[in-house]
Coordinates of C-alpha atoms in Angstrom, one line a residue:
M829 CA 52.6 12.8 -45.3
Q830 CA 51.3 9.3 -44.8
I831 CA 52.6 6.7 -42.2
F832 CA 52.4 3.2 -43.0
R833 CA 53.0 0.2 -40.6
T834 CA 52.6 -2.6 -42.8
V835 CA 54.6 -4.2 -45.4
R836 CA 51.6 -4.5 -48.0
E837 CA 50.5 -1.0 -47.4
M838 CA 53.9 0.5 -48.0
Q839 CA 54.6 -1.8 -51.1
A840 CA 51.2 -1.1 -52.7
W841 CA 52.0 3.1 -52.2
S842 CA 55.5 2.8 -53.7
L843 CA 54.3 0.6 -56.6
G844 CA 51.5 3.0 -57.4
R845 CA 53.9 6.1 -57.3
R846 CA 56.3 4.4 -59.8
A847 CA 53.5 3.3 -62.0
E848 CA 52.8 7.0 -62.4
G849 CA 56.4 7.7 -63.3
R850 CA 57.4 9.1 -59.9
R851 CA 60.9 8.9 -58.6
I852 CA 61.1 7.5 -55.0
A853 CA 64.1 8.0 -52.6
L854 CA 64.4 6.2 -49.4
V855 CA 66.4 7.3 -46.2
P856 CA 66.6 4.5 -43.9
T857 CA 66.9 5.6 -40.3
M858 CA 66.4 4.0 -36.8
G859 CA 64.7 7.3 -35.8
A860 CA 65.9 10.0 -32.9
L861 CA 66.3 12.2 -35.9
H862 CA 69.1 15.1 -35.8
E863 CA 70.2 17.5 -38.6
G864 CA 72.4 14.6 -39.9
H865 CA 69.3 12.7 -40.7
L866 CA 67.6 15.6 -42.1
A867 CA 70.4 16.4 -44.3
L868 CA 69.8 13.2 -45.9
I869 CA 66.2 13.9 -46.4
D870 CA 67.4 17.2 -48.2
A871 CA 69.8 15.7 -50.3
A872 CA 67.0 12.9 -51.3
K873 CA 64.4 15.5 -52.1
K874 CA 66.7 17.2 -54.6
Q875 CA 67.1 13.8 -56.7
A876 CA 63.6 12.1 -56.4
D877 CA 59.8 13.2 -56.4
E878 CA 58.9 11.2 -53.3
V879 CA 61.1 10.6 -50.1
V880 CA 60.2 7.8 -47.6
L881 CA 61.7 7.8 -44.3
S882 CA 61.9 4.7 -42.6
I883 CA 61.9 4.5 -38.9
Y884 CA 62.8 1.1 -37.3
V885 CA 65.1 0.3 -34.7
N886 CA 66.2 -3.1 -36.2
P887 CA 67.0 -5.7 -33.6
T888 CA 69.0 -8.1 -35.8
Q889 CA 71.8 -5.5 -35.9
F890 CA 72.4 -5.0 -32.1
G891 CA 74.4 -7.6 -29.9
P892 CA 73.2 -9.0 -26.6
Q893 CA 75.3 -6.3 -24.5
E894 CA 74.3 -3.5 -26.9
D895 CA 72.0 -0.6 -26.3
F896 CA 68.8 -2.0 -28.3
D897 CA 66.5 -1.3 -25.3
K898 CA 67.8 2.1 -24.3
Y899 CA 68.2 3.3 -27.9
P900 CA 66.0 6.5 -27.9
R901 CA 62.6 6.1 -29.5
T902 CA 60.9 9.4 -30.3
F903 CA 58.3 8.7 -33.1
D904 CA 56.0 11.7 -32.4
R905 CA 59.0 14.3 -32.7
D906 CA 60.7 12.5 -35.6
S907 CA 57.2 12.6 -37.7
D908 CA 56.8 16.1 -37.0
L909 CA 60.3 16.9 -38.3
A910 CA 59.7 14.5 -41.3
E911 CA 56.7 16.4 -42.2
Q912 CA 58.3 20.0 -41.8
R913 CA 61.0 18.6 -44.1
G914 CA 58.8 17.5 -47.0
V915 CA 58.7 13.7 -46.4
A916 CA 55.9 11.9 -48.3
A917 CA 55.8 8.8 -46.3
I918 CA 57.1 7.2 -43.2
F919 CA 57.4 3.6 -42.9
A920 CA 57.4 2.4 -39.3
P921 CA 57.1 -1.4 -39.0
S922 CA 57.0 -3.4 -35.9
N923 CA 59.4 -6.1 -35.1
E924 CA 56.6 -8.6 -36.1
E925 CA 55.9 -7.1 -39.6
M926 CA 59.7 -7.2 -40.4
Y927 CA 60.5 -10.4 -38.8
P928 CA 57.6 -12.8 -39.1
A929 CA 57.3 -16.2 -37.2
G930 CA 59.5 -18.5 -39.3
H931 CA 62.0 -15.8 -40.5
Q932 CA 65.1 -17.5 -41.4
T933 CA 66.8 -15.7 -44.4
F934 CA 69.8 -13.3 -44.0
V935 CA 72.2 -11.4 -46.3
T936 CA 75.8 -11.3 -45.7
V937 CA 78.4 -9.3 -47.3
T938 CA 81.5 -11.3 -46.5
E939 CA 84.9 -9.6 -46.8
L940 CA 83.7 -5.7 -46.3
S941 CA 81.9 -6.8 -43.3
R942 CA 84.8 -8.6 -41.4
G943 CA 87.2 -5.9 -40.2
L944 CA 86.4 -2.6 -38.2
C945 CA 83.2 -2.5 -36.5
G946 CA 82.5 -6.3 -38.1
A947 CA 85.6 -7.4 -36.0
F948 CA 84.0 -6.2 -32.6
R949 CA 80.3 -6.6 -33.3
P950 CA 79.5 -10.2 -34.8
G951 CA 76.6 -10.4 -36.7
H952 CA 76.0 -6.5 -36.9
F953 CA 76.4 -6.2 -40.4
R954 CA 74.3 -9.4 -41.4
G955 CA 71.4 -7.4 -39.6
V956 CA 72.2 -4.2 -41.1
T957 CA 72.4 -6.1 -44.9
T958 CA 69.1 -8.1 -44.3
V959 CA 67.2 -5.1 -43.0
V960 CA 68.2 -2.8 -45.9
A961 CA 67.6 -5.4 -48.5
K962 CA 64.1 -6.0 -47.0
L963 CA 63.5 -2.2 -47.0
F964 CA 64.6 -1.9 -50.5
L965 CA 62.2 -4.6 -51.7
I966 CA 59.5 -3.1 -49.6
V967 CA 59.9 0.8 -50.4
Q968 CA 60.9 0.1 -54.2
P969 CA 63.2 3.2 -54.2
Q970 CA 65.3 4.1 -57.1
R971 CA 67.9 5.8 -54.7
A972 CA 68.7 5.5 -51.0
F973 CA 70.6 7.9 -49.1
F974 CA 73.1 7.1 -46.1
G975 CA 75.5 9.2 -44.1
E976 CA 79.2 8.9 -44.6
K977 CA 79.5 8.8 -40.6
D978 CA 78.8 5.0 -40.8
Y979 CA 81.4 4.8 -43.5
Q980 CA 81.7 0.7 -43.4
Q981 CA 78.1 0.3 -43.3
L982 CA 77.9 2.6 -46.5
K983 CA 80.5 0.5 -48.4
V984 CA 78.9 -2.9 -47.2
I985 CA 75.6 -1.7 -48.6
Q986 CA 76.8 -0.7 -51.9
R987 CA 78.6 -3.8 -52.2
M988 CA 75.5 -5.8 -51.5
V989 CA 73.6 -3.7 -54.0
A990 CA 76.3 -4.3 -56.9
D991 CA 76.5 -8.1 -56.1
L992 CA 72.8 -8.8 -56.0
N993 CA 72.1 -6.6 -59.1
I994 CA 69.6 -4.5 -56.9
P995 CA 68.1 -1.6 -58.9
V996 CA 69.0 0.9 -56.3
E997 CA 71.7 3.6 -56.4
V998 CA 73.1 3.9 -53.0
I999 CA 74.2 7.5 -52.2
G1000 CA 76.5 8.6 -49.3
V1001 CA 76.2 12.1 -48.1
E1002 CA 79.0 13.8 -46.1
T1003 CA 79.0 13.4 -42.3
V1004 CA 77.2 16.4 -40.5
R1005 CA 78.8 18.0 -37.6
D1006 CA 77.8 20.2 -34.7
P1007 CA 79.8 23.6 -34.9
D1008 CA 82.1 22.1 -32.2
G1009 CA 83.2 19.3 -34.7
L1010 CA 81.5 16.4 -33.1
A1011 CA 79.7 14.2 -35.8
M1012 CA 75.9 14.1 -35.2
S1013 CA 74.6 10.7 -33.7
S1014 CA 71.8 9.7 -31.9
R1015 CA 74.0 8.4 -29.2
N1016 CA 75.5 11.8 -28.5
A1017 CA 72.3 12.3 -26.3
Y1018 CA 74.1 9.9 -23.9
L1019 CA 76.9 12.1 -23.2
S1020 CA 77.1 14.4 -20.3
P1021 CA 78.5 17.7 -20.8
E1022 CA 82.2 16.7 -19.7
E1023 CA 82.1 13.4 -21.9
R1024 CA 80.8 15.5 -24.7
S1025 CA 84.0 17.9 -24.2
E1026 CA 86.2 14.9 -24.2
A1027 CA 84.7 13.4 -27.2
L1028 CA 85.9 16.6 -29.3
A1029 CA 89.3 14.9 -29.6
I1030 CA 87.8 12.4 -32.1
S1031 CA 87.0 14.9 -34.7
R1032 CA 90.5 16.7 -33.9
S1033 CA 92.3 13.6 -34.2
I1034 CA 90.8 13.3 -37.6
A1035 CA 91.7 16.7 -38.5
L1036 CA 95.4 15.9 -37.1
A1037 CA 95.7 12.9 -39.4
Q1038 CA 94.5 15.1 -42.5
D1039 CA 97.0 17.7 -41.7
L1040 CA 99.8 15.1 -41.2
V1041 CA 99.0 13.8 -45.0
K1042 CA 98.7 17.3 -46.2
Q1043 CA 102.2 18.0 -44.6
G1044 CA 103.9 14.9 -46.5
T1045 CA 103.4 12.2 -43.7
H1046 CA 102.3 9.2 -45.5
D1047 CA 103.3 6.4 -43.1
C1048 CA 100.4 4.9 -41.5
K1049 CA 101.9 3.8 -38.4
N1050 CA 103.2 7.4 -37.6
I1051 CA 99.9 8.8 -38.5
L1052 CA 98.0 6.5 -36.1
D1053 CA 100.5 6.7 -33.4
Q1054 CA 100.0 10.5 -33.2
V1055 CA 96.0 10.1 -33.4
Q1056 CA 96.1 7.6 -30.5
G1057 CA 98.5 9.9 -28.6
L1058 CA 95.8 12.7 -28.8
L1059 CA 93.1 10.4 -28.0
F1060 CA 94.6 8.8 -25.2
Q1061 CA 94.9 12.1 -23.2
G1062 CA 91.1 11.8 -22.4
K1063 CA 90.5 10.2 -19.0
F1064 CA 86.9 8.8 -20.2
T1065 CA 88.4 7.7 -23.7
M1066 CA 89.1 3.9 -24.6
V1067 CA 90.0 3.5 -28.4
Q1068 CA 88.4 0.1 -29.5
Y1069 CA 90.1 0.8 -33.1
A1070 CA 91.9 3.5 -35.2
E1071 CA 92.7 2.2 -38.9
I1072 CA 93.8 3.9 -41.9
V1073 CA 92.1 1.9 -44.9
D1074 CA 91.6 1.8 -48.5
E1075 CA 88.6 4.1 -49.1
E1076 CA 86.7 1.3 -51.1
M1077 CA 88.1 -2.2 -50.1
L1078 CA 88.4 -1.0 -46.3
A1079 CA 91.8 -3.1 -46.4
P1080 CA 94.5 -1.7 -44.2
L1081 CA 97.2 0.3 -45.6
A1082 CA 100.8 0.8 -44.6
A1083 CA 101.0 4.0 -46.4
V1084 CA 98.6 6.8 -47.8
E1085 CA 99.5 6.6 -51.4
R1086 CA 95.9 6.4 -52.8
P1087 CA 92.5 7.6 -51.2
A1088 CA 92.0 6.5 -47.8
R1089 CA 90.0 7.0 -44.9
L1090 CA 90.8 7.2 -41.0
I1091 CA 88.1 5.3 -39.2
L1092 CA 87.8 5.1 -35.5
A1093 CA 85.7 3.7 -32.9
V1094 CA 85.9 5.2 -29.7
Y1095 CA 84.3 4.7 -26.0
I1096 CA 83.5 7.8 -24.0
N1097 CA 83.1 6.4 -20.6
G1098 CA 81.3 3.4 -22.2
K1099 CA 79.4 5.2 -24.8
R1100 CA 80.5 4.2 -28.3
L1101 CA 81.1 6.8 -31.0
I1102 CA 82.3 6.1 -34.5
D1103 CA 83.8 8.8 -36.8
N1104 CA 85.9 8.8 -40.0
G1105 CA 87.6 11.2 -42.4
P1106 CA 89.2 11.0 -46.0
L1107 CA 92.8 11.2 -46.4
R1108 CA 94.1 12.2 -49.7
P1109 CA 97.7 11.8 -50.7

């Protein structure tokens, strides 16, 4: 496994592999790898000859009061896990390499970035789409793999690729959960045992919504009232938003009459967790 720190080295390696007819898959991460990330690597290996893992905590997608400085950085552990999983190369640039002096170009997906997390994290998705566009140009993959836990991010990136005619297939991989149901996230490390126990209500609320739809309840207000009633039982829990949206356009729905998603952002004693699940009428 090779580790590249500069754009020039990463591009040269990728262009060389493509010239040999090799198929490249990219798994973009901010490091602090867990089984969810490793599942993305496994999915990528099935559909490519070479898997590139990017490890970069991107400053432009963090707000001024968010956790950029304390976001877990575990590069040595991450690189060991990546090598064990069969990653061919890691791209781990510095901020100066990704955003050199004078940088002033950003990519924005307007409508899909407007609601949900975008409503509460101004500029977040502009940072995400800009860094992902740069990674696509640097790594030159034919395919890229993203977890469905960040569902809005997945849809925003797929829209960017379609709108800008970027020749990368963006593939979503189902959310990986711990045995207790909690969606895997690097931020789970922030939770105390008591907070983690309370956070399990997030996945239970998704299961509740799915059961309600299966039983014939399609009214979104009714479903959301019951979901929030379950979440509000926690003493540490504050719901930032809970919405049922169209699965593709992310527009709020009044009734589950076509493929939909329940999407949640919840604070557990100040630690922000997101999750989602499909609702099928």
